[in-house]
CSV table of C-alpha atoms in Angstrom, one decimal:
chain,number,residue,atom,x,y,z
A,1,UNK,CA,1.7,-7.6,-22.4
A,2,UNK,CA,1.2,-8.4,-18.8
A,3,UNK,CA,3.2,-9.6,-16.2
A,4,UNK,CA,1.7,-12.6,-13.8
A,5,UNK,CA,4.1,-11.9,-11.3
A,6,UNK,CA,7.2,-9.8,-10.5
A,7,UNK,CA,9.5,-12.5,-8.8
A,8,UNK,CA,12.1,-9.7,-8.3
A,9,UNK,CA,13.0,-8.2,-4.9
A,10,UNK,CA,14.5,-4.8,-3.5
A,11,UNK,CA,16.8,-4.3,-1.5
A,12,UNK,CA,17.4,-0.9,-0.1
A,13,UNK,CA,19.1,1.2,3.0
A,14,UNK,CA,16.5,3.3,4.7
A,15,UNK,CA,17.6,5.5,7.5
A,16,UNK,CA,20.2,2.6,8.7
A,17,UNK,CA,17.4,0.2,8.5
A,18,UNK,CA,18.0,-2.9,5.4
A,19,UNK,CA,14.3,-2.9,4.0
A,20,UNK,CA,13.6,-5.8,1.5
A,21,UNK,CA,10.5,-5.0,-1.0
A,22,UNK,CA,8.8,-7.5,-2.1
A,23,UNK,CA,5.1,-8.8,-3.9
A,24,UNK,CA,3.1,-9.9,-1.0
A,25,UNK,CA,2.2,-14.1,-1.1
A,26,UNK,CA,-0.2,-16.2,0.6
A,27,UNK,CA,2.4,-17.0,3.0
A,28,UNK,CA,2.2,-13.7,4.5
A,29,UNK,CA,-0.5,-14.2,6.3
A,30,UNK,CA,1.1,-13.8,9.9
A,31,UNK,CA,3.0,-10.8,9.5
A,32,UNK,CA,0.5,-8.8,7.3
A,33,UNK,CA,-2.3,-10.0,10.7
A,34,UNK,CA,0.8,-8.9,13.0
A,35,UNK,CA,1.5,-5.3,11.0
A,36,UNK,CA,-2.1,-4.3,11.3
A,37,UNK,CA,-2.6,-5.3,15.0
A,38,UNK,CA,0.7,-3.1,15.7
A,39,UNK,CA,-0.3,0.1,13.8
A,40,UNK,CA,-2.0,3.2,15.9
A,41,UNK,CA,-5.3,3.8,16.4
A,42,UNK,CA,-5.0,6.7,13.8
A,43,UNK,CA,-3.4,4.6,11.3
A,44,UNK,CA,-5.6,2.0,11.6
A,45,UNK,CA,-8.5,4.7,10.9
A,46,UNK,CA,-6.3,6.5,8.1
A,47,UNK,CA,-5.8,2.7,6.1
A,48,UNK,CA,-9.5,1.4,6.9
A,49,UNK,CA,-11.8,4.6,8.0
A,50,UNK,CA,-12.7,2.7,11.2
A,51,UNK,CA,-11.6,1.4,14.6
A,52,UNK,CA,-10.6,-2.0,13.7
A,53,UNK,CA,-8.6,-3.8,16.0
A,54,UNK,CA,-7.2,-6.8,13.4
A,55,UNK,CA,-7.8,-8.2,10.4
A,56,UNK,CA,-10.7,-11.2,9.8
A,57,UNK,CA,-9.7,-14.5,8.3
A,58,UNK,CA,-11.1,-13.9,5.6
A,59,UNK,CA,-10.1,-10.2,4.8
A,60,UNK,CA,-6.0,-11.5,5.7
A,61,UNK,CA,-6.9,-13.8,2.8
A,62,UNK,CA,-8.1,-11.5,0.5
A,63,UNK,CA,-5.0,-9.3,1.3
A,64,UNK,CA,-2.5,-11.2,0.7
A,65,UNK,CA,-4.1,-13.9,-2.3
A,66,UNK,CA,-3.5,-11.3,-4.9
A,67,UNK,CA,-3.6,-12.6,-8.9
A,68,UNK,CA,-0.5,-9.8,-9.4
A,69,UNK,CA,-2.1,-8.7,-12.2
A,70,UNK,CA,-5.6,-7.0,-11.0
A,71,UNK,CA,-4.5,-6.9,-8.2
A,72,UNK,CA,-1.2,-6.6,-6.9
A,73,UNK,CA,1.0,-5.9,-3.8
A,74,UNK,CA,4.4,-5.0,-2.5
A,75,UNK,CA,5.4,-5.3,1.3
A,76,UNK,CA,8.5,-3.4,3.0
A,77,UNK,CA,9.7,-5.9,5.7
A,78,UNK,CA,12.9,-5.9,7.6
A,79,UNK,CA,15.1,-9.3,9.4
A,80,UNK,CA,13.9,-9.3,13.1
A,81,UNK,CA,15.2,-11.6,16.0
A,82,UNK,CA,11.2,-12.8,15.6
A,83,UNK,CA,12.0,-13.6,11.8
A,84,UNK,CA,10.9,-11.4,8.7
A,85,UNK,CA,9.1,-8.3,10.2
A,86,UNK,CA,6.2,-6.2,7.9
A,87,UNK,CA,6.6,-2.3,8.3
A,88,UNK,CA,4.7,-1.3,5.0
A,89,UNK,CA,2.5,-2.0,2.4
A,90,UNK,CA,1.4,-0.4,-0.9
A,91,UNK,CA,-1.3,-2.1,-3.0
A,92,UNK,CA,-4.0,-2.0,-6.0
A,93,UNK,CA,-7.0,-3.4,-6.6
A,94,UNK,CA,-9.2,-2.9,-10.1
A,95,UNK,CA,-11.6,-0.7,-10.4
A,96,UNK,CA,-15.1,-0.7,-12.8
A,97,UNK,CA,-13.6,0.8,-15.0
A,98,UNK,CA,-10.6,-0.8,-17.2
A,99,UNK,CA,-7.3,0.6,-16.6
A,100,UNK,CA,-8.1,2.3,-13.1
A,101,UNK,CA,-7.4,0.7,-10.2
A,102,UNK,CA,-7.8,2.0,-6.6
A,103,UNK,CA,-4.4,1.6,-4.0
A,104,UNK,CA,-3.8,2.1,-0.8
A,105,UNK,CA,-0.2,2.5,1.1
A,106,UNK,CA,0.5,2.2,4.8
A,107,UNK,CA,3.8,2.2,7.1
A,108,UNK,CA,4.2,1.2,10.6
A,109,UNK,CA,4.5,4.4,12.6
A,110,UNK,CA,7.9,4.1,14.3
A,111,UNK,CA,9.3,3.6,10.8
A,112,UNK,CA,9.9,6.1,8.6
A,113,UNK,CA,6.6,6.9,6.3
A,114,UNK,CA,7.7,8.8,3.8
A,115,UNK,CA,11.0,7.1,2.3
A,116,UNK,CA,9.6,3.7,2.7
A,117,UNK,CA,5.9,4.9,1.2
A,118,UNK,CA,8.3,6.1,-2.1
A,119,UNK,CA,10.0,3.0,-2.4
A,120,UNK,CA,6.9,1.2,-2.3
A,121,UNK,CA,5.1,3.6,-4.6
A,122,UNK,CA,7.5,3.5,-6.9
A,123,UNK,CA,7.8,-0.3,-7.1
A,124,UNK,CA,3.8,-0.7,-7.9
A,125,UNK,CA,3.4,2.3,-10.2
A,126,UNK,CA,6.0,0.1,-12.5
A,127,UNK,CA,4.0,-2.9,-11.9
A,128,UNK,CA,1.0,-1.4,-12.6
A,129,UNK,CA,2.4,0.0,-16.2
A,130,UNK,CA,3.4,-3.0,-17.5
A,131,UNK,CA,-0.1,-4.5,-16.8
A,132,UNK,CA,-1.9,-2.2,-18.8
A,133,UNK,CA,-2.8,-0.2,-15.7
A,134,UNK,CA,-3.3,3.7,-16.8
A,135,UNK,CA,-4.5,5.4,-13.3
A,136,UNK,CA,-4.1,4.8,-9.6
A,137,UNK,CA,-6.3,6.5,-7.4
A,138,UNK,CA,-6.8,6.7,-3.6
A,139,UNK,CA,-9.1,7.5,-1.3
A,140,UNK,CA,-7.9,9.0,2.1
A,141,UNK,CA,-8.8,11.1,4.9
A,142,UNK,CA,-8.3,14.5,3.9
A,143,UNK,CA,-6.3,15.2,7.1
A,144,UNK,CA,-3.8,12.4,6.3
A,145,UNK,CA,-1.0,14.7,5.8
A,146,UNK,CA,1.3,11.7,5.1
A,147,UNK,CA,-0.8,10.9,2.4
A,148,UNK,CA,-0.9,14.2,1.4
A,149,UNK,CA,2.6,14.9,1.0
A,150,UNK,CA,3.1,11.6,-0.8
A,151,UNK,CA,0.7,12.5,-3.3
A,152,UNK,CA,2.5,16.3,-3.5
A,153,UNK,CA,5.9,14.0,-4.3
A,154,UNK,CA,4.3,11.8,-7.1
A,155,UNK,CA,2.4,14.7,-8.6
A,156,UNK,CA,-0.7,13.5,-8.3
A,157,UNK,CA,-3.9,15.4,-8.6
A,158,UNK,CA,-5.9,16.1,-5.0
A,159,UNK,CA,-10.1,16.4,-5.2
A,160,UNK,CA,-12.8,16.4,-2.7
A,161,UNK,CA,-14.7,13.5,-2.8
A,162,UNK,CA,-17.7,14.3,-4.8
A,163,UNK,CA,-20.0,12.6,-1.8
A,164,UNK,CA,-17.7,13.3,1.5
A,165,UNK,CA,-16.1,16.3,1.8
A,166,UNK,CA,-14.3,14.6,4.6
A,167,UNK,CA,-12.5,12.6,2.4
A,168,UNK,CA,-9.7,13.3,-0.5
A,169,UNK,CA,-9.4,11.6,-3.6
A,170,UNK,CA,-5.6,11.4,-4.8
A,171,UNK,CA,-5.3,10.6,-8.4
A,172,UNK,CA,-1.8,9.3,-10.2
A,173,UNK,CA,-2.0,8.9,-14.4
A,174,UNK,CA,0.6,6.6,-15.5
């Protein structure tokens, strides 16, 4: 059985800071556009492999109109004086093959990567069981220690990427 959509909502304490997780919606639009524009230079290159400076139309659409099922996401987002504030994202998308789908996880840099990338993790690795989902996998730099670390916490296996040995592909059976 697969779930359509996980309607449910986190709340957790994070370094003093109340982080609410939550499945991304198409109203999300603005503060996904506004967490990518704020992110470094390096993280921007870490999450997309190039210099971007913000999202397309078209990409914030494909980002955050997700079918929670093939694809899915979760945001970290904190209360603002500006209103409800992005500071991290984990997603999946499917793959070729069934059951594999590819993710990708990214946390504003003056926030804390680590606990909030967990929290995040954590939420869409149970998302993606109970849709039938069997492995994550996720392509990175292979000097993204964050990622590297992250993947060292959820045990998952670390390759060379068969055609860039610049790159690391972090693998997560479920």
């Amino acid at each position: 059985m697969t779930e359509q959509l996980v309607s449910d909502h986190k709340h957790v304490n994070i370094g003093g800071l109340e982080i609410t997780i939550r499945p991304i919606t198409p109203e999300d639009k603005e503060i996904e556009a506004s967490f990518v524009h704020n992110l470094s230079l390096q993280t921007k290159y870490e999450r997309f492999f190039e210099g971007i400076k913000d999202l397309s139309p078209s990409m914030l659409t494909v980002l955050c109109n997700i079918d929670y099922v093939n694809t899915m996401a979760y945001v970290a987002t904190i209360d603002s004086p500006d209103g409800e504030k992005e500071v991290g994202v984990c997603r999946y998308a499917a793959d070729k093959k069934p059951g594999e789908c590819e993710m990708a996880i990214t946390v504003a840099d003056d926030y804390p990567y680590e606990d909030i990338a967990i929290v995040l993790l954590n939420a869409l690795v149970k998302h993606a069981r109970s849709n039938n989902v069997k492995k994550l996998f996720s392509t990175d730099l292979s000097t993204n220690y964050r990622m590297h670390k992250l993947a060292e916490h959820f045990g998952m296996t670390a390759k060379i990427h068969p055609e860039d040995g610049t790159l690391t592909v972090y693998t997560l059976l479920l």
